[in-house]
Coordinates of C-alpha atoms and ligand atoms in Angstrom, one line a residue:
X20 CA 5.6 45.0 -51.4
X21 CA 3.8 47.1 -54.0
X22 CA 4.5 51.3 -53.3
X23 CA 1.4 53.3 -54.5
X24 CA 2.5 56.7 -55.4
X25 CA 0.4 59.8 -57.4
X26 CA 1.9 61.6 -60.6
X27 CA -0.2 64.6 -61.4
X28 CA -0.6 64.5 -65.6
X29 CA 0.9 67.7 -65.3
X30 CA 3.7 66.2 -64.3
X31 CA 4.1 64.1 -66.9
X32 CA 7.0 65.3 -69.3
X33 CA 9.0 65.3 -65.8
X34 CA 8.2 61.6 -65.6
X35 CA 9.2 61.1 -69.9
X36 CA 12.4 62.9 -69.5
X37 CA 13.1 60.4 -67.0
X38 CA 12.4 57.3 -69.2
X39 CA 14.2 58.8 -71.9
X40 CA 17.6 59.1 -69.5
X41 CA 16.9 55.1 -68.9
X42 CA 17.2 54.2 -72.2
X43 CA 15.1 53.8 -75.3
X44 CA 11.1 54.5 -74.7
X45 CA 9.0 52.2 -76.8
X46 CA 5.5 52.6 -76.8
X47 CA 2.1 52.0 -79.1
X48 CA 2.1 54.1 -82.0
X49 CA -0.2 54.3 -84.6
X50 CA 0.7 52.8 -87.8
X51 CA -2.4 52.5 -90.0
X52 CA -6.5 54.3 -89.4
X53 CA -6.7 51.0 -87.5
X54 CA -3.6 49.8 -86.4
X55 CA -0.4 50.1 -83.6
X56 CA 3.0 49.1 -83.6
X57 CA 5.5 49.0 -80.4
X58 CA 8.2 51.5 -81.7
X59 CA 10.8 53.9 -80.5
X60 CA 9.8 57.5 -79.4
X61 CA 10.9 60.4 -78.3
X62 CA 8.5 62.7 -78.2
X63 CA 5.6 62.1 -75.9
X64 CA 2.5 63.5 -78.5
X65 CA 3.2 60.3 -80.5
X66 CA 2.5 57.7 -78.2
X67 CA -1.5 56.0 -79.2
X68 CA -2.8 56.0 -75.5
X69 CA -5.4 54.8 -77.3
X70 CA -4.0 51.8 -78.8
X71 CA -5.4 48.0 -77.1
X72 CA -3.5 45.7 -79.4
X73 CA -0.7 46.1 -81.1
X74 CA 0.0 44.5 -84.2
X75 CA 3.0 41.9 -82.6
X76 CA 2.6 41.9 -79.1
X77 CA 5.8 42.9 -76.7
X78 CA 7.4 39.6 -77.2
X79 CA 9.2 40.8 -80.4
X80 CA 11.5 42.6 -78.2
X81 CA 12.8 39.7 -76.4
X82 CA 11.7 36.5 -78.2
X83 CA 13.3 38.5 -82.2
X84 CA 11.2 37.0 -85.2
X85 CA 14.8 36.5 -86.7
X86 CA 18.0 36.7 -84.7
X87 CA 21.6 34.6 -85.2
X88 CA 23.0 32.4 -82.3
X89 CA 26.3 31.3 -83.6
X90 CA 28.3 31.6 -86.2
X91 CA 31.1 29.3 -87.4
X92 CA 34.2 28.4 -89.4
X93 CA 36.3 25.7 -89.9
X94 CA 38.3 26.1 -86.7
X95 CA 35.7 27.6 -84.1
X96 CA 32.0 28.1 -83.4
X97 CA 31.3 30.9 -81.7
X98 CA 28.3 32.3 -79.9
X99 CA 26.6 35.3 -80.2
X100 CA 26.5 37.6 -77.0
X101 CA 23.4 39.2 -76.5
X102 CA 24.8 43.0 -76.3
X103 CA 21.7 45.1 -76.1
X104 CA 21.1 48.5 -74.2
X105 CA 18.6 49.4 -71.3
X106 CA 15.1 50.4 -72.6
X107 CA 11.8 50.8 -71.3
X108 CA 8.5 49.7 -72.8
X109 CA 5.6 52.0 -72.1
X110 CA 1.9 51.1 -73.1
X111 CA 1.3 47.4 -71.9
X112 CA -1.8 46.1 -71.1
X113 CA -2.4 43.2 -68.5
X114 CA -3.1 41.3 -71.1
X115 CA 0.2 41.7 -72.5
X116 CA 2.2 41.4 -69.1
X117 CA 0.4 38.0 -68.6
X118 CA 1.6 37.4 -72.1
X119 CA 5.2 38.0 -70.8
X120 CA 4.5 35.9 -67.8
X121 CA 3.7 32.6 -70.2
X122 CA 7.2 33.5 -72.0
X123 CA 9.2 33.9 -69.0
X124 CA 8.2 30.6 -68.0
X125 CA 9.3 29.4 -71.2
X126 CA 13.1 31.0 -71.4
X127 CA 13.6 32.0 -68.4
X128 CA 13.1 28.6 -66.6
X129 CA 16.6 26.6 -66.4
X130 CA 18.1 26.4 -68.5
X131 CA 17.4 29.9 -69.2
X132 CA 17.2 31.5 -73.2
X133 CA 20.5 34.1 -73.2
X134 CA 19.6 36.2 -75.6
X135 CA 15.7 36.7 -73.7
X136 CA 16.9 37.1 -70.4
X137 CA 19.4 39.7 -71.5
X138 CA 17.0 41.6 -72.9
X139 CA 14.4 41.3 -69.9
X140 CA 17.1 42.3 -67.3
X141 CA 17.8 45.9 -69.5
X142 CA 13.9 46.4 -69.9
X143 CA 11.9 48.4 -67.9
X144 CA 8.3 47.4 -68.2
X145 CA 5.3 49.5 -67.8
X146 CA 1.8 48.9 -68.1
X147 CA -1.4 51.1 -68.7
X148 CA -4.6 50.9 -68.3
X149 CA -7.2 50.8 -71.3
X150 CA -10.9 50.0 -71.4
X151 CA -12.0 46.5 -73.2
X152 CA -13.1 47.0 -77.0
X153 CA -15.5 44.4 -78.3
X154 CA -12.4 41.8 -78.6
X155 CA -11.0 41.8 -75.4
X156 CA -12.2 39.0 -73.0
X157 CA -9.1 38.7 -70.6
X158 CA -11.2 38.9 -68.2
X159 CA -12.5 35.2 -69.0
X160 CA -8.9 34.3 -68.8
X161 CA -8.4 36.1 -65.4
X162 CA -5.7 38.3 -66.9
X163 CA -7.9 41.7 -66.6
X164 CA -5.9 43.4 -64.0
X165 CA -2.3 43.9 -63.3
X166 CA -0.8 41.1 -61.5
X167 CA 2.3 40.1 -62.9
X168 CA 5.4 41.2 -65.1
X169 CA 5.2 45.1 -64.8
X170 CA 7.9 47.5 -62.8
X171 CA 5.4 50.2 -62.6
X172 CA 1.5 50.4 -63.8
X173 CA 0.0 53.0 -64.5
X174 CA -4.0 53.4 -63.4
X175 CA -5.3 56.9 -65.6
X176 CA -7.5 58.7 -63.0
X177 CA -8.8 61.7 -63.9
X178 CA -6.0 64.7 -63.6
X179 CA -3.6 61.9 -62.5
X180 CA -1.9 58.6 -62.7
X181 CA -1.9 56.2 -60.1
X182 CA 1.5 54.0 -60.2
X183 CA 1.9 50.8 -58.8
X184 CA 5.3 50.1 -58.5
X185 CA 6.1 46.4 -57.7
X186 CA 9.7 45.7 -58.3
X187 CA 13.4 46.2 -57.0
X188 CA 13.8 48.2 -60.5
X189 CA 11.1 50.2 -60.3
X190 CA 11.1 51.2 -56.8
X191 CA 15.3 52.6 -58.0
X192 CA 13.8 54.3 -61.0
X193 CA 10.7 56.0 -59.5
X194 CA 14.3 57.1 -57.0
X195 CA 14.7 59.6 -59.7
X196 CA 11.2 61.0 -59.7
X197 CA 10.6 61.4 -56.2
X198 CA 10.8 65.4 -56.4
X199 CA 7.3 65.4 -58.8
X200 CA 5.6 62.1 -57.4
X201 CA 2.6 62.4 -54.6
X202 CA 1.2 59.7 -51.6
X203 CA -2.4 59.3 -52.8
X204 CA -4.9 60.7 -51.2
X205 CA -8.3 58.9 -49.9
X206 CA -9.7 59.6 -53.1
X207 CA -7.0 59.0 -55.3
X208 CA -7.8 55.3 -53.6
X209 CA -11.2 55.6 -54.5
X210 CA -10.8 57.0 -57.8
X211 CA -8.3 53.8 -58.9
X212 CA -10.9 51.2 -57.3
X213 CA -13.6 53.1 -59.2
X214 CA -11.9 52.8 -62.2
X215 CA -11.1 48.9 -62.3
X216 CA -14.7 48.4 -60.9
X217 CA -15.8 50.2 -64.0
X218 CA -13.4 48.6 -66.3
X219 CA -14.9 45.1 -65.2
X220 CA -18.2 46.0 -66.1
X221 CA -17.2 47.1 -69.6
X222 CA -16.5 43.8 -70.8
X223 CA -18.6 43.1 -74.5
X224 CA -17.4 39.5 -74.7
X225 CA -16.4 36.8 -72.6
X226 CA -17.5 32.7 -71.3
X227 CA -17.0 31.4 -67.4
X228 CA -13.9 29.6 -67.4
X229 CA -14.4 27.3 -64.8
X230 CA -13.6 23.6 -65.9
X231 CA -12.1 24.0 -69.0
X232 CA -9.3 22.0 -68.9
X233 CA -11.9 18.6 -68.8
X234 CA -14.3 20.6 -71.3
X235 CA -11.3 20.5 -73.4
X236 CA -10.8 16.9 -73.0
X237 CA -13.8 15.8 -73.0
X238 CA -14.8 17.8 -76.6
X239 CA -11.6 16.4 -78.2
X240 CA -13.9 14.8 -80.7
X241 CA -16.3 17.6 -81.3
X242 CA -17.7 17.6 -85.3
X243 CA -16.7 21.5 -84.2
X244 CA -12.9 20.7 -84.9
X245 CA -13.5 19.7 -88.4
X246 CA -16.0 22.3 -89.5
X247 CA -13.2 25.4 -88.4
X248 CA -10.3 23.2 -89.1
X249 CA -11.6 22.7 -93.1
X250 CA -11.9 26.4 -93.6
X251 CA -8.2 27.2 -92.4
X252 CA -5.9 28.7 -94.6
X253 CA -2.5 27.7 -92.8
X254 CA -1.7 31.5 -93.4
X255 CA -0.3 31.2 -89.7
X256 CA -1.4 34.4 -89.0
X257 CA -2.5 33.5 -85.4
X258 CA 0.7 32.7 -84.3
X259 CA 3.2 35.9 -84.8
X260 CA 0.5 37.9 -83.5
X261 CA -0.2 36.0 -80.2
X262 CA 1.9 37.3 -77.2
X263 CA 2.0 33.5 -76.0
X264 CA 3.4 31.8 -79.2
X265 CA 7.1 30.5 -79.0
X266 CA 7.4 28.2 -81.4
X267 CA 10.7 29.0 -83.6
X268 CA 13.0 27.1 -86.0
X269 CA 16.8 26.8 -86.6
X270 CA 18.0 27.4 -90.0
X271 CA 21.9 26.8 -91.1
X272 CA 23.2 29.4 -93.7
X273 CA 26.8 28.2 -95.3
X274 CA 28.8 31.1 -96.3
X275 CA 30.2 31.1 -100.3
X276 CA 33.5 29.5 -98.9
X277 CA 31.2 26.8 -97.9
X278 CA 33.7 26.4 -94.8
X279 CA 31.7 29.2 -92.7
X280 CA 27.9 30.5 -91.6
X281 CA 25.7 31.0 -89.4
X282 CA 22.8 29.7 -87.4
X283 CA 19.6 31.9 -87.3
X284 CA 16.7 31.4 -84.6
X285 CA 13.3 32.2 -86.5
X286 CA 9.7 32.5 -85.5
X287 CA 8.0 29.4 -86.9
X288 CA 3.7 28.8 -86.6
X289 CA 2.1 24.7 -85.8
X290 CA -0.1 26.3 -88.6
X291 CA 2.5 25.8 -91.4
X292 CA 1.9 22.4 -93.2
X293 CA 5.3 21.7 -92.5
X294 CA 6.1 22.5 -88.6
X295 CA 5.3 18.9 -87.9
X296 CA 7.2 17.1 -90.5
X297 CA 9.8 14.3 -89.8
X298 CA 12.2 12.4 -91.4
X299 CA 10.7 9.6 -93.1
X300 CA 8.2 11.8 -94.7
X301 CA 5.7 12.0 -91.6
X302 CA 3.8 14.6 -91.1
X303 CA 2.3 13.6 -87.2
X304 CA -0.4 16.8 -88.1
X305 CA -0.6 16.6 -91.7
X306 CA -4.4 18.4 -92.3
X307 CA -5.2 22.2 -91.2
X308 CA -8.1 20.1 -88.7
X309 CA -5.3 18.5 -86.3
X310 CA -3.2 22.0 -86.7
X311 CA -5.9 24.4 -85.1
X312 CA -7.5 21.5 -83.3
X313 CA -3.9 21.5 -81.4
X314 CA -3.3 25.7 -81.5
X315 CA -6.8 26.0 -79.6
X316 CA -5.9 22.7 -77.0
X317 CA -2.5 24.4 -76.8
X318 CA -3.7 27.9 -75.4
X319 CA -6.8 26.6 -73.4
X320 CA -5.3 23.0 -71.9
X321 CA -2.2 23.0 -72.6
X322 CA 0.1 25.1 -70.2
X323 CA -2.5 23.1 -66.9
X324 CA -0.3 20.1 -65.8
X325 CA 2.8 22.3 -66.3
X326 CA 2.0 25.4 -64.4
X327 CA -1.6 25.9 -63.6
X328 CA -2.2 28.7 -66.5
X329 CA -3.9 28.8 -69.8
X330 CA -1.6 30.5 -72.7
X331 CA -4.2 32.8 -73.9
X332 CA -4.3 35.8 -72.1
X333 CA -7.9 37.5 -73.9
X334 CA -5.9 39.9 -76.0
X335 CA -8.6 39.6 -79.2
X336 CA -5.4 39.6 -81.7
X337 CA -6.0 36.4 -83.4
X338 CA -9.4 37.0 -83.8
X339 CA -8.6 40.6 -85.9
X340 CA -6.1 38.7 -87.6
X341 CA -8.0 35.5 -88.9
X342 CA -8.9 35.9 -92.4
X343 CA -11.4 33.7 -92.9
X344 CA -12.7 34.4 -88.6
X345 CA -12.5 31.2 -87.2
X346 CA -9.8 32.2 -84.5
X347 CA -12.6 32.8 -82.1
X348 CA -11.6 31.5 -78.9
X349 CA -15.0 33.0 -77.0
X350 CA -17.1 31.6 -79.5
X351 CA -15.7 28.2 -79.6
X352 CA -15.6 27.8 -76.1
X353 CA -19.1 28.7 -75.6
X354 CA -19.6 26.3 -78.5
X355 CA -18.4 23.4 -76.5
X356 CA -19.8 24.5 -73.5
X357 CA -23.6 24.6 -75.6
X358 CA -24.0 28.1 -74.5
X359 CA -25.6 29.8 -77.5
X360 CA -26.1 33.3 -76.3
Ligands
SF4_401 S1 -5.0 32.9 -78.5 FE1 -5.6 34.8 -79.5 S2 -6.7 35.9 -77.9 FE2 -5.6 34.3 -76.9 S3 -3.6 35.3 -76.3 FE3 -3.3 34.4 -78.3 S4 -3.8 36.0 -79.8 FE4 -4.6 36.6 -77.9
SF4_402 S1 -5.0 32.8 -89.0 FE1 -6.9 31.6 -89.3 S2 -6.6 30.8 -91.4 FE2 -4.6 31.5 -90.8 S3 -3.6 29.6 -89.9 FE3 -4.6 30.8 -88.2 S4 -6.6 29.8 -88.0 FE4 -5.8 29.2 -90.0

């Protein structure tokens, strides 16, 4: 069962030092006037608090854009252990956790991915709380609060934080902190209820998801497929950026002694013109229509008959990164729906 416990911000740099002795503290930083990267800090005064989406979402740090699996010579293959350190990630929103949720179920479930579940056995994961900008509908998605993934979350009220700590590993490392960390009070309650109550209010955008998975079957025809389908550029900038995209592709390198190499594991995007080629020269989703046409079925059908869950979690990142803006998954839905407003 969840423990609720109170760190005063005053307390805070107790609570950092802490996550520095785990391991290596990743957290939003700002990167550009308008944008954050997950990176490595030490010092507290650079993490963005502010930051709602990151440029790649926390995948990268278990799913790697590039990684090797094997390498090889004329006598042996060998596989590549994953070897990696604890660390802690600091700064995700629910959006992001449910993100994580989608790709457990993807490498985690037998047989399970190595290299990820390595990497999510070191990490300690902890999620904040933001306030929705006008790109974030996970509440449509039912994603808006914290309900899955996280070790500890962390609610900012007022002169505190409010920590919900749901796991095995973060009830041993909260161990450490027990000398700084307070019970809440009644209105430490009230203040954290008040806060999501608020939060919930302060969505700009959003659609009521109730029967989409026959909405999207039933509007697999809809003229609306073609219209956004001819303007795509096959950039496949939606994919890297969304935290539920796994789609990856094996590539042989042969050393100069052509006797030896390596096999790399590399992000790959449906958007490419080439994802879906086979031999014989078939391509079973040659044009850019039948590419987003199946991206958009595969985040808001596609994950139903396997496990009950839609693979977009409302984090607003494809839409920033679209550069012609049809990556609009509120907008299309309502489209098919006929809502206009
Ligand atoms: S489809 Fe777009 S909004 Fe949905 S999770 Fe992926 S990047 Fe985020
Ligand atoms: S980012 Fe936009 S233009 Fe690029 S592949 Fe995706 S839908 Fe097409």
């Amino acid at each position: 069962m969840e423990i609720f416990k109170i760190l005063l911000k005053d307390n805070f740099l107790k609570f950092w030092q802490k996550l520095q002795d785990y391991g290596t503290v990743y957290a939003p930083v700002q990167v550009s006037p308008k944008s954050y990267s997950f990176k490595a800090v030490s010092e507290p005064q650079n993490v963005a608090w502010q930051a709602l989406r990151t440029i790649l979402p926390p995948k990268k740090f278990f799913f790697k854009e590039n990684e090797t699996i094997l390498t090889y010579t004329e006598n042996e293959i060998k596989e590549v252990k994953p070897d990696g350190q604890k660390f802690s990630i600091l700064g995700l929103h629910p959006c992001d956790l449910a993100g994580l949720n989608i790709m457990d179920k993807i490498f985690l479930d037998y047989p399970s991915d190595t290299h990820y579940q390595d990497r999510r056995e070191k990490v300690l994961l902890i999620g904040t709380s933001c306030m929705p900008d006008e790109y974030c509908f996970c509440e449509s998605m039912g994603t808006d609060s914290p309900n899955v993934s996280y070790d500890i979350f962390i609610t900012d009220i007022n002169d505190a934080y409010f920590l919900q700590i749901a796991t095995v590993k973060g009830k041993e490392f909260m161990n450490s902190c027990n000398d700084f960390l307070q019970i809440p009070s009644v209105q430490n309650n009230n203040e954290y209820k008040e806060f999501w109550e608020i939060r919930s209010k302060s969505f700009k955008i959003g659609f009521k998801e109730s029967n989409l998975k026959s909405l999207m079957n039933l509007e697999i025809d809809n003229p609306i497929w073609e219209e956004l389908g001819n303007q795509c550029l096959s950039c496949g900038n939606c994919t890297p950026v969304c935290p539920t995209c796994y789609c990856f592709d094996m590539l042989d390198t042969v050393n100069l002694d052509s006797v030896s190499g390596h096999r790399d594991r590399q992000w790959d995007s449906c958007q490419f013109t080439m994802f879906s080629g086979v031999a014989g020269d078939f391509n079973f989703r040659a044009t850019p229509v039948e590419r987003l046409k199946f991206w958009y079925r595969h985040k808001l059908h596609g994950f139903d008959d396997p496990h009950g869950l839609k693979t977009c979690v409302g984090c607003g990142r494809c839409t920033v990164s679209c550069p012609v803006e049809i990556d609009d998954i509120v907008g299309l839905v309502k489209a098919l729906q006929n809502k206009t407003e």
